[in-house]
């Protein structure tokens, strides 16, 4: 082979190699990619925390979180902010301010869409910025935690003024209160179909100190009025809820009673009462918020598929992991790590193109350096697990 032919042959080999590399990178990026949406120090905020994300019926993705101006504290000068995507989370808008009240706290975002009307609700809690969490817990604060919602009828482009519903959703003796954080749901089955259900948590002062509990608020009239459920006690806190195929509701909760395990509760009446509680489960946690979501790629899909994510550790907020159940959250045979490092609160959504997104707090030194978005396919999640379906 002469020199020219050898050169041509080597060039063809190089082109082929580059094509293979490009195809591998494209395949990897299309099945899994991860990027920060909010990073500490940007846009005038010291820290971003408490992610909430939904994909609307019309295909818009809304990512909401807290913008904290005074560090990682849960109180102080905190705003609610938003980014929107209209192309299945490929590109995002600039950061938009939703709610700011001077130096006060506007936080704990919890999104839900009323699919009957297209209205999007954003639930939140408010307190004086000068009232610290320890003072609120002890009942020594100047004011109290108050409950609000904002709503949007144009896919999150504009939002109403906050509407206070504290009297309907909080008992007078409760001290701390938080909506979600994460998302609410609208029921799809049985007698309570159409009901809007918002998970929340609270505290009160008992004989031996602070008592933590979970509950929901719910509406059967498209959000015109709200009702308060029975409490789930004791020692249960930040919660997310999923509807099971048989119409029961499963509440998945942060657990102060038994360290290292998620708490569970079940309702047979659309969330009004929760008589069945388990303080130990097969899901571990380091005492942290978590996310749970039903994955339903289309109406014809009859297989049960529920997703769960949290830091998979008993002692540390690290290793953000997504799990999948095929038997209504009884077992979790599929498990895959999204991020190995420090990670904390999370929220999930199913995108219009049927990919899954995990919106979660993360960092290199601590979990509160950024909130990033991991987007992946169902096949990526199943890959490497023994139980594929």
Short mmCIF file of C-alpha atoms in Angstrom, two decimals:
data_model
loop_
_atom_site.label_atom_id
_atom_site.label_comp_id
_atom_site.label_asym_id
_atom_site.label_seq_id
_atom_site.Cartn_x
_atom_site.Cartn_y
_atom_site.Cartn_z
CA UNK A 1 0.00 0.00 0.00
CA UNK A 2 1.54 3.33 -1.01
CA UNK A 3 1.89 6.30 1.32
CA UNK A 4 -1.19 8.08 -0.08
CA UNK A 5 -3.38 5.02 0.34
CA UNK A 6 -2.10 4.49 3.88
CA UNK A 7 -2.86 8.10 4.75
CA UNK A 8 -6.35 7.78 3.30
CA UNK A 9 -6.95 4.55 5.19
CA UNK A 10 -5.78 6.10 8.47
CA UNK A 11 -8.03 9.10 7.84
CA UNK A 12 -11.02 6.80 7.35
CA UNK A 13 -10.19 5.00 10.59
CA UNK A 14 -9.99 8.34 12.42
CA UNK A 15 -13.34 9.48 11.02
CA UNK A 16 -14.94 6.17 11.98
CA UNK A 17 -13.50 6.41 15.51
CA UNK A 18 -14.80 9.96 15.92
CA UNK A 19 -18.25 8.95 14.68
CA UNK A 20 -18.36 6.13 17.22
CA UNK A 21 -17.31 8.49 20.02
CA UNK A 22 -19.89 11.07 19.03
CA UNK A 23 -22.63 8.45 18.88
CA UNK A 24 -21.70 7.14 22.34
CA UNK A 25 -21.69 10.63 23.83
CA UNK A 26 -25.03 11.39 22.18
CA UNK A 27 -26.54 8.15 23.42
CA UNK A 28 -25.31 8.81 26.97
CA UNK A 29 -26.51 12.41 26.96
CA UNK A 30 -29.91 11.44 25.57
CA UNK A 31 -30.47 8.68 28.13
CA UNK A 32 -29.01 10.61 31.10
CA UNK A 33 -27.84 14.15 31.65
CA UNK A 34 -27.41 16.37 34.66
CA UNK A 35 -26.96 20.12 34.99
CA UNK A 36 -27.43 22.81 37.64
CA UNK A 37 -30.47 25.07 37.38
CA UNK A 38 -29.72 27.21 40.44
CA UNK A 39 -26.27 27.79 41.97
CA UNK A 40 -25.29 29.58 45.18
CA UNK A 41 -24.36 33.21 44.75
CA UNK A 42 -26.27 33.77 41.54
CA UNK A 43 -28.94 36.44 40.99
CA UNK A 44 -28.47 37.99 44.42
CA UNK A 45 -29.19 34.87 46.48
CA UNK A 46 -26.74 33.27 48.87
CA UNK A 47 -28.36 29.82 48.75
CA UNK A 48 -31.06 27.97 46.82
CA UNK A 49 -33.08 25.28 48.55
CA UNK A 50 -36.33 23.25 48.59
CA UNK A 51 -37.03 22.08 45.01
CA UNK A 52 -40.51 21.65 43.53
CA UNK A 53 -41.12 20.64 39.91
CA UNK A 54 -44.09 19.65 37.74
CA UNK A 55 -44.77 19.01 34.06
CA UNK A 56 -48.18 20.42 33.17
CA UNK A 57 -50.83 18.80 30.97
CA UNK A 58 -49.88 21.19 28.17
CA UNK A 59 -46.20 20.24 28.39
CA UNK A 60 -44.68 23.13 30.31
CA UNK A 61 -42.12 22.25 32.99
CA UNK A 62 -42.06 24.51 36.05
CA UNK A 63 -39.13 24.39 38.48
CA UNK A 64 -39.63 26.35 41.72
CA UNK A 65 -37.38 26.76 44.74
CA UNK A 66 -36.49 29.09 47.58
CA UNK A 67 -33.96 31.88 47.03
CA UNK A 68 -32.37 32.49 50.42
CA UNK A 69 -30.48 35.74 51.00
CA UNK A 70 -29.15 34.96 54.49
CA UNK A 71 -27.52 31.54 54.04
CA UNK A 72 -29.01 28.09 54.62
CA UNK A 73 -31.35 29.06 57.48
CA UNK A 74 -35.00 28.03 57.05
CA UNK A 75 -36.11 31.49 58.16
CA UNK A 76 -35.05 35.03 57.31
CA UNK A 77 -35.25 36.80 53.94
CA UNK A 78 -36.50 34.06 51.57
CA UNK A 79 -38.23 34.43 48.18
CA UNK A 80 -39.98 31.96 45.89
CA UNK A 81 -38.48 31.85 42.38
CA UNK A 82 -39.18 29.98 39.15
CA UNK A 83 -37.69 28.77 35.87
CA UNK A 84 -39.86 27.51 32.98
CA UNK A 85 -39.18 25.14 30.11
CA UNK A 86 -41.33 24.62 27.04
CA UNK A 87 -39.19 21.88 25.41
CA UNK A 88 -39.17 19.00 27.92
CA UNK A 89 -36.45 20.52 30.15
CA UNK A 90 -33.91 20.99 27.35
CA UNK A 91 -33.73 24.77 27.72
CA UNK A 92 -34.89 27.07 30.50
CA UNK A 93 -36.07 30.64 30.99
CA UNK A 94 -34.33 33.21 33.11
CA UNK A 95 -35.09 33.16 36.82
CA UNK A 96 -38.45 34.77 37.65
CA UNK A 97 -39.47 36.07 41.07
CA UNK A 98 -42.88 34.71 42.14
CA UNK A 99 -43.28 35.92 45.72
CA UNK A 100 -41.19 38.25 47.88
CA UNK A 101 -42.34 39.99 51.04
CA UNK A 102 -39.50 42.25 52.09
CA UNK A 103 -37.28 40.59 54.68
CA UNK A 104 -39.86 37.93 55.53
CA UNK A 105 -39.92 34.21 54.72
CA UNK A 106 -41.91 32.95 51.70
CA UNK A 107 -41.01 29.28 51.36
CA UNK A 108 -41.83 25.57 51.31
CA UNK A 109 -43.06 25.43 47.69
CA UNK A 110 -45.53 22.69 46.77
CA UNK A 111 -46.88 22.69 43.21
CA UNK A 112 -49.99 20.95 41.90
CA UNK A 113 -52.02 21.22 38.70
CA UNK A 114 -55.79 20.98 38.56
CA UNK A 115 -56.06 19.04 35.30
CA UNK A 116 -59.79 19.78 35.05
CA UNK A 117 -59.24 23.52 34.75
CA UNK A 118 -55.55 23.86 33.87
CA UNK A 119 -54.99 26.01 36.95
CA UNK A 120 -51.64 25.56 38.68
CA UNK A 121 -51.50 26.06 42.44
CA UNK A 122 -48.32 26.87 44.34
CA UNK A 123 -48.68 26.31 48.07
CA UNK A 124 -46.30 28.03 50.46
CA UNK A 125 -45.79 29.10 54.05
CA UNK A 126 -44.94 32.55 55.41
CA UNK A 127 -43.45 33.88 58.60
CA UNK A 128 -41.78 37.05 59.83
CA UNK A 129 -38.14 37.04 58.81
CA UNK A 130 -37.20 38.04 62.35
CA UNK A 131 -38.88 34.94 63.81
CA UNK A 132 -36.43 32.04 63.90
CA UNK A 133 -37.40 28.38 63.68
CA UNK A 134 -36.50 27.62 67.30
CA UNK A 135 -38.73 30.48 68.49
CA UNK A 136 -41.64 29.31 66.34
CA UNK A 137 -41.26 25.74 67.62
CA UNK A 138 -41.34 26.95 71.23
CA UNK A 139 -44.29 29.28 70.68
CA UNK A 140 -42.11 32.30 71.46
CA UNK A 141 -42.28 33.99 68.05
CA UNK A 142 -43.91 37.37 67.40
CA UNK A 143 -46.13 35.88 64.70
CA UNK A 144 -46.79 32.35 63.46
CA UNK A 145 -46.31 30.29 60.33
CA UNK A 146 -49.12 31.10 57.91
CA UNK A 147 -50.36 29.08 54.92
CA UNK A 148 -50.93 30.54 51.44
CA UNK A 149 -51.37 29.58 47.83
CA UNK A 150 -50.72 31.40 44.59
CA UNK A 151 -52.24 30.26 41.29
CA UNK A 152 -51.51 30.58 37.59
CA UNK A 153 -53.83 30.09 34.61
CA UNK A 154 -51.17 30.67 31.93
CA UNK A 155 -48.64 27.87 32.48
CA UNK A 156 -46.70 29.72 35.14
CA UNK A 157 -46.07 32.91 33.18
CA UNK A 158 -47.97 35.03 35.71
CA UNK A 159 -49.20 34.36 39.23
CA UNK A 160 -51.99 35.66 41.43
CA UNK A 161 -51.42 37.46 44.69
CA UNK A 162 -50.99 35.09 47.65
CA UNK A 163 -54.25 33.88 49.19
CA UNK A 164 -54.12 33.02 52.90
CA UNK A 165 -55.84 29.81 54.02
CA UNK A 166 -54.31 29.44 57.50
CA UNK A 167 -57.67 29.16 59.29
CA UNK A 168 -58.74 26.28 57.05
CA UNK A 169 -55.45 24.38 57.06
CA UNK A 170 -53.78 24.87 60.45
CA UNK A 171 -54.96 24.28 64.01
CA UNK A 172 -54.47 27.16 66.41
CA UNK A 173 -52.12 25.27 68.75
CA UNK A 174 -49.78 24.16 65.97
CA UNK A 175 -46.43 25.95 65.91
CA UNK A 176 -44.20 25.01 62.97
CA UNK A 177 -45.93 24.33 59.67
CA UNK A 178 -44.73 23.46 56.17
CA UNK A 179 -46.51 22.66 52.93
CA UNK A 180 -44.87 19.70 51.17
CA UNK A 181 -42.25 20.47 50.28
CA UNK A 182 -42.38 19.01 46.78
CA UNK A 183 -45.69 18.46 44.97
CA UNK A 184 -49.34 17.70 45.59
CA UNK A 185 -51.51 15.37 43.52
CA UNK A 186 -54.95 15.22 41.95
CA UNK A 187 -56.75 11.92 42.51
CA UNK A 188 -57.54 9.84 39.42
CA UNK A 189 -59.53 6.87 40.75
CA UNK A 190 -62.57 5.99 42.83
CA UNK A 191 -65.03 8.06 44.82
CA UNK A 192 -62.69 11.00 45.28
CA UNK A 193 -61.56 11.40 41.69
CA UNK A 194 -60.61 15.02 40.99
CA UNK A 195 -59.73 15.84 44.61
CA UNK A 196 -56.64 18.01 45.07
CA UNK A 197 -54.40 16.72 47.88
CA UNK A 198 -51.52 18.74 49.34
CA UNK A 199 -49.15 17.01 51.79
CA UNK A 200 -47.96 19.07 54.75
CA UNK A 201 -46.50 18.82 58.24
CA UNK A 202 -46.74 20.58 61.57
CA UNK A 203 -45.59 20.62 65.18
CA UNK A 204 -47.09 21.33 68.58
CA UNK A 205 -45.85 21.35 72.14
CA UNK A 206 -46.67 18.17 74.06
CA UNK A 207 -45.93 17.11 77.66
CA UNK A 208 -42.40 16.05 76.70
CA UNK A 209 -41.61 18.78 74.18
CA UNK A 210 -42.13 19.22 70.44
CA UNK A 211 -44.38 16.70 68.71
CA UNK A 212 -44.10 16.42 64.91
CA UNK A 213 -46.90 15.24 62.66
CA UNK A 214 -47.94 15.01 59.03
CA UNK A 215 -51.30 15.73 57.40
CA UNK A 216 -52.84 16.84 54.11
CA UNK A 217 -55.14 19.64 53.04
CA UNK A 218 -57.60 18.81 50.28
CA UNK A 219 -60.20 20.38 48.01
CA UNK A 220 -63.20 18.91 46.20
CA UNK A 221 -64.27 22.15 44.50
CA UNK A 222 -61.27 22.92 42.27
CA UNK A 223 -59.46 24.83 44.99
CA UNK A 224 -62.19 27.24 46.02
CA UNK A 225 -62.16 25.87 49.58
CA UNK A 226 -59.74 23.67 51.55
CA UNK A 227 -60.18 21.08 54.28
CA UNK A 228 -57.79 19.70 56.88
CA UNK A 229 -57.21 15.97 57.35
CA UNK A 230 -56.52 14.04 60.52
CA UNK A 231 -52.93 14.07 61.75
CA UNK A 232 -50.39 11.27 61.35
CA UNK A 233 -48.53 11.05 64.68
CA UNK A 234 -46.08 11.06 66.33
CA UNK A 235 -42.61 11.85 65.04
CA UNK A 236 -43.48 12.17 61.36
CA UNK A 237 -42.65 15.21 59.31
CA UNK A 238 -42.03 16.32 55.70
CA UNK A 239 -44.23 14.25 53.44
CA UNK A 240 -45.16 13.33 49.89
CA UNK A 241 -48.22 11.40 48.77
CA UNK A 242 -49.01 9.00 45.93
CA UNK A 243 -52.30 7.44 44.83
CA UNK A 244 -52.32 3.66 44.50
CA UNK A 245 -54.19 1.78 41.78
CA UNK A 246 -56.83 0.56 44.26
CA UNK A 247 -57.64 4.14 45.26
CA UNK A 248 -55.76 4.17 48.57
CA UNK A 249 -53.34 6.99 49.30
CA UNK A 250 -49.81 6.31 50.51
CA UNK A 251 -48.05 9.00 52.51
CA UNK A 252 -44.25 8.70 52.58
CA UNK A 253 -42.70 10.71 55.44
CA UNK A 254 -39.53 11.87 57.10
CA UNK A 255 -39.26 9.91 60.34
CA UNK A 256 -38.16 11.23 63.74
CA UNK A 257 -39.45 8.21 65.65
CA UNK A 258 -37.17 5.57 64.12
CA UNK A 259 -33.91 6.87 62.73
CA UNK A 260 -32.86 5.50 59.36
CA UNK A 261 -36.28 4.47 58.03
CA UNK A 262 -39.01 6.26 56.09
CA UNK A 263 -42.42 6.39 57.73
CA UNK A 264 -45.53 5.30 55.84
CA UNK A 265 -49.27 5.86 56.27
CA UNK A 266 -52.34 4.80 54.27
CA UNK A 267 -55.74 6.36 53.71
CA UNK A 268 -58.86 4.71 52.28
CA UNK A 269 -60.98 7.88 52.14
CA UNK A 270 -58.98 10.18 49.91
CA UNK A 271 -56.68 11.48 52.63
CA UNK A 272 -59.27 12.53 55.21
CA UNK A 273 -57.93 10.07 57.80
CA UNK A 274 -54.80 7.91 58.08
CA UNK A 275 -55.53 4.94 60.37
CA UNK A 276 -52.77 2.67 59.03
CA UNK A 277 -49.25 3.83 59.95
CA UNK A 278 -45.87 2.08 59.74
CA UNK A 279 -42.91 3.68 61.48
CA UNK A 280 -40.47 1.22 59.92
CA UNK A 281 -40.20 0.46 56.20
CA UNK A 282 -37.82 -0.95 53.58
CA UNK A 283 -36.78 2.56 52.52
CA UNK A 284 -33.82 4.05 54.37
CA UNK A 285 -33.16 7.72 55.05
CA UNK A 286 -30.78 10.03 56.94
CA UNK A 287 -33.72 12.13 58.21
CA UNK A 288 -34.40 14.13 55.10
CA UNK A 289 -37.21 15.03 52.75
CA UNK A 290 -37.86 12.61 49.86
CA UNK A 291 -39.95 12.34 46.68
CA UNK A 292 -42.45 9.75 45.45
CA UNK A 293 -44.29 9.76 42.13
CA UNK A 294 -46.37 7.51 39.89
CA UNK A 295 -44.83 7.04 36.44
CA UNK A 296 -47.55 6.73 33.79
CA UNK A 297 -46.19 7.20 30.26
CA UNK A 298 -49.61 6.90 28.60
CA UNK A 299 -53.20 6.06 29.38
CA UNK A 300 -52.88 2.58 27.86
CA UNK A 301 -50.04 1.64 30.21
CA UNK A 302 -51.61 -0.61 32.85
CA UNK A 303 -48.43 -1.68 34.65
CA UNK A 304 -47.93 -0.27 38.11
CA UNK A 305 -44.79 1.82 38.24
CA UNK A 306 -43.96 4.12 41.16
CA UNK A 307 -40.72 6.08 41.56
CA UNK A 308 -39.01 7.15 44.78
CA UNK A 309 -35.87 9.17 45.40
CA UNK A 310 -33.85 10.38 48.37
CA UNK A 311 -30.30 10.29 49.78
CA UNK A 312 -29.71 6.55 50.16
CA UNK A 313 -27.96 6.55 53.53
CA UNK A 314 -28.94 6.09 57.15
CA UNK A 315 -26.51 8.64 58.53
CA UNK A 316 -25.56 11.19 55.84
CA UNK A 317 -27.23 13.30 53.16
CA UNK A 318 -25.35 11.74 50.27
CA UNK A 319 -25.95 9.48 47.26
CA UNK A 320 -29.15 10.72 45.62
CA UNK A 321 -30.82 7.53 44.42
CA UNK A 322 -33.92 6.81 42.35
CA UNK A 323 -35.84 3.59 42.96
CA UNK A 324 -38.69 1.92 41.12
CA UNK A 325 -41.53 -0.30 42.33
CA UNK A 326 -43.77 -2.54 40.25
CA UNK A 327 -46.05 -3.68 43.10
CA UNK A 328 -47.57 -0.45 44.44
CA UNK A 329 -44.56 0.62 46.54
CA UNK A 330 -44.24 -2.66 48.45
CA UNK A 331 -40.79 -3.54 47.09
CA UNK A 332 -38.14 -1.57 45.17
CA UNK A 333 -36.19 -3.95 42.91
CA UNK A 334 -34.79 -1.22 40.66
CA UNK A 335 -32.35 1.27 42.15
CA UNK A 336 -29.83 3.60 40.54
CA UNK A 337 -27.68 6.41 41.86
CA UNK A 338 -28.12 9.80 40.22
CA UNK A 339 -25.36 11.55 42.17
CA UNK A 340 -22.85 10.04 44.61
CA UNK A 341 -21.92 13.19 46.49
CA UNK A 342 -23.64 15.36 49.11
CA UNK A 343 -27.36 15.63 48.29
CA UNK A 344 -30.55 16.39 50.17
CA UNK A 345 -34.08 17.46 49.18
CA UNK A 346 -35.57 16.34 45.87
CA UNK A 347 -38.63 16.37 43.64
CA UNK A 348 -39.52 14.39 40.50
CA UNK A 349 -41.67 14.81 37.41
CA UNK A 350 -42.47 12.84 34.25
CA UNK A 351 -41.69 14.98 31.21
CA UNK A 352 -43.90 15.27 28.11
CA UNK A 353 -41.50 12.98 26.19
CA UNK A 354 -41.81 10.34 28.97
CA UNK A 355 -38.35 10.92 30.37
CA UNK A 356 -38.01 11.34 34.13
CA UNK A 357 -36.46 14.33 35.86
CA UNK A 358 -35.05 14.50 39.37
CA UNK A 359 -34.68 18.06 40.67
CA UNK A 360 -32.41 17.87 43.73
CA UNK A 361 -30.06 19.71 46.07
CA UNK A 362 -26.40 18.83 45.70
CA UNK A 363 -22.82 19.99 46.08
CA UNK A 364 -19.20 18.95 46.41
CA UNK A 365 -18.62 19.92 50.05
CA UNK A 366 -22.24 20.13 51.23
CA UNK A 367 -25.68 19.47 49.69
CA UNK A 368 -26.71 23.12 49.51
CA UNK A 369 -24.35 24.49 46.87
CA UNK A 370 -26.83 24.16 44.01
CA UNK A 371 -30.08 22.64 42.85
CA UNK A 372 -29.56 20.55 39.74
CA UNK A 373 -31.71 18.64 37.33
CA UNK A 374 -31.01 15.05 36.29
CA UNK A 375 -33.02 13.90 33.26
CA UNK A 376 -33.06 10.25 32.23
CA UNK A 377 -35.06 7.58 30.44
CA UNK A 378 -36.82 4.61 31.97
CA UNK A 379 -34.35 2.32 30.19
CA UNK A 380 -31.41 4.13 31.81
CA UNK A 381 -33.01 3.66 35.21
CA UNK A 382 -33.59 -0.05 34.63
CA UNK A 383 -30.12 -0.67 33.17
CA UNK A 384 -27.87 -2.65 35.48
CA UNK A 385 -30.67 -3.85 37.73
CA UNK A 386 -31.60 -7.51 38.00
CA UNK A 387 -35.34 -6.94 37.93
CA UNK A 388 -36.19 -5.29 34.60
CA UNK A 389 -39.75 -5.06 33.38
#
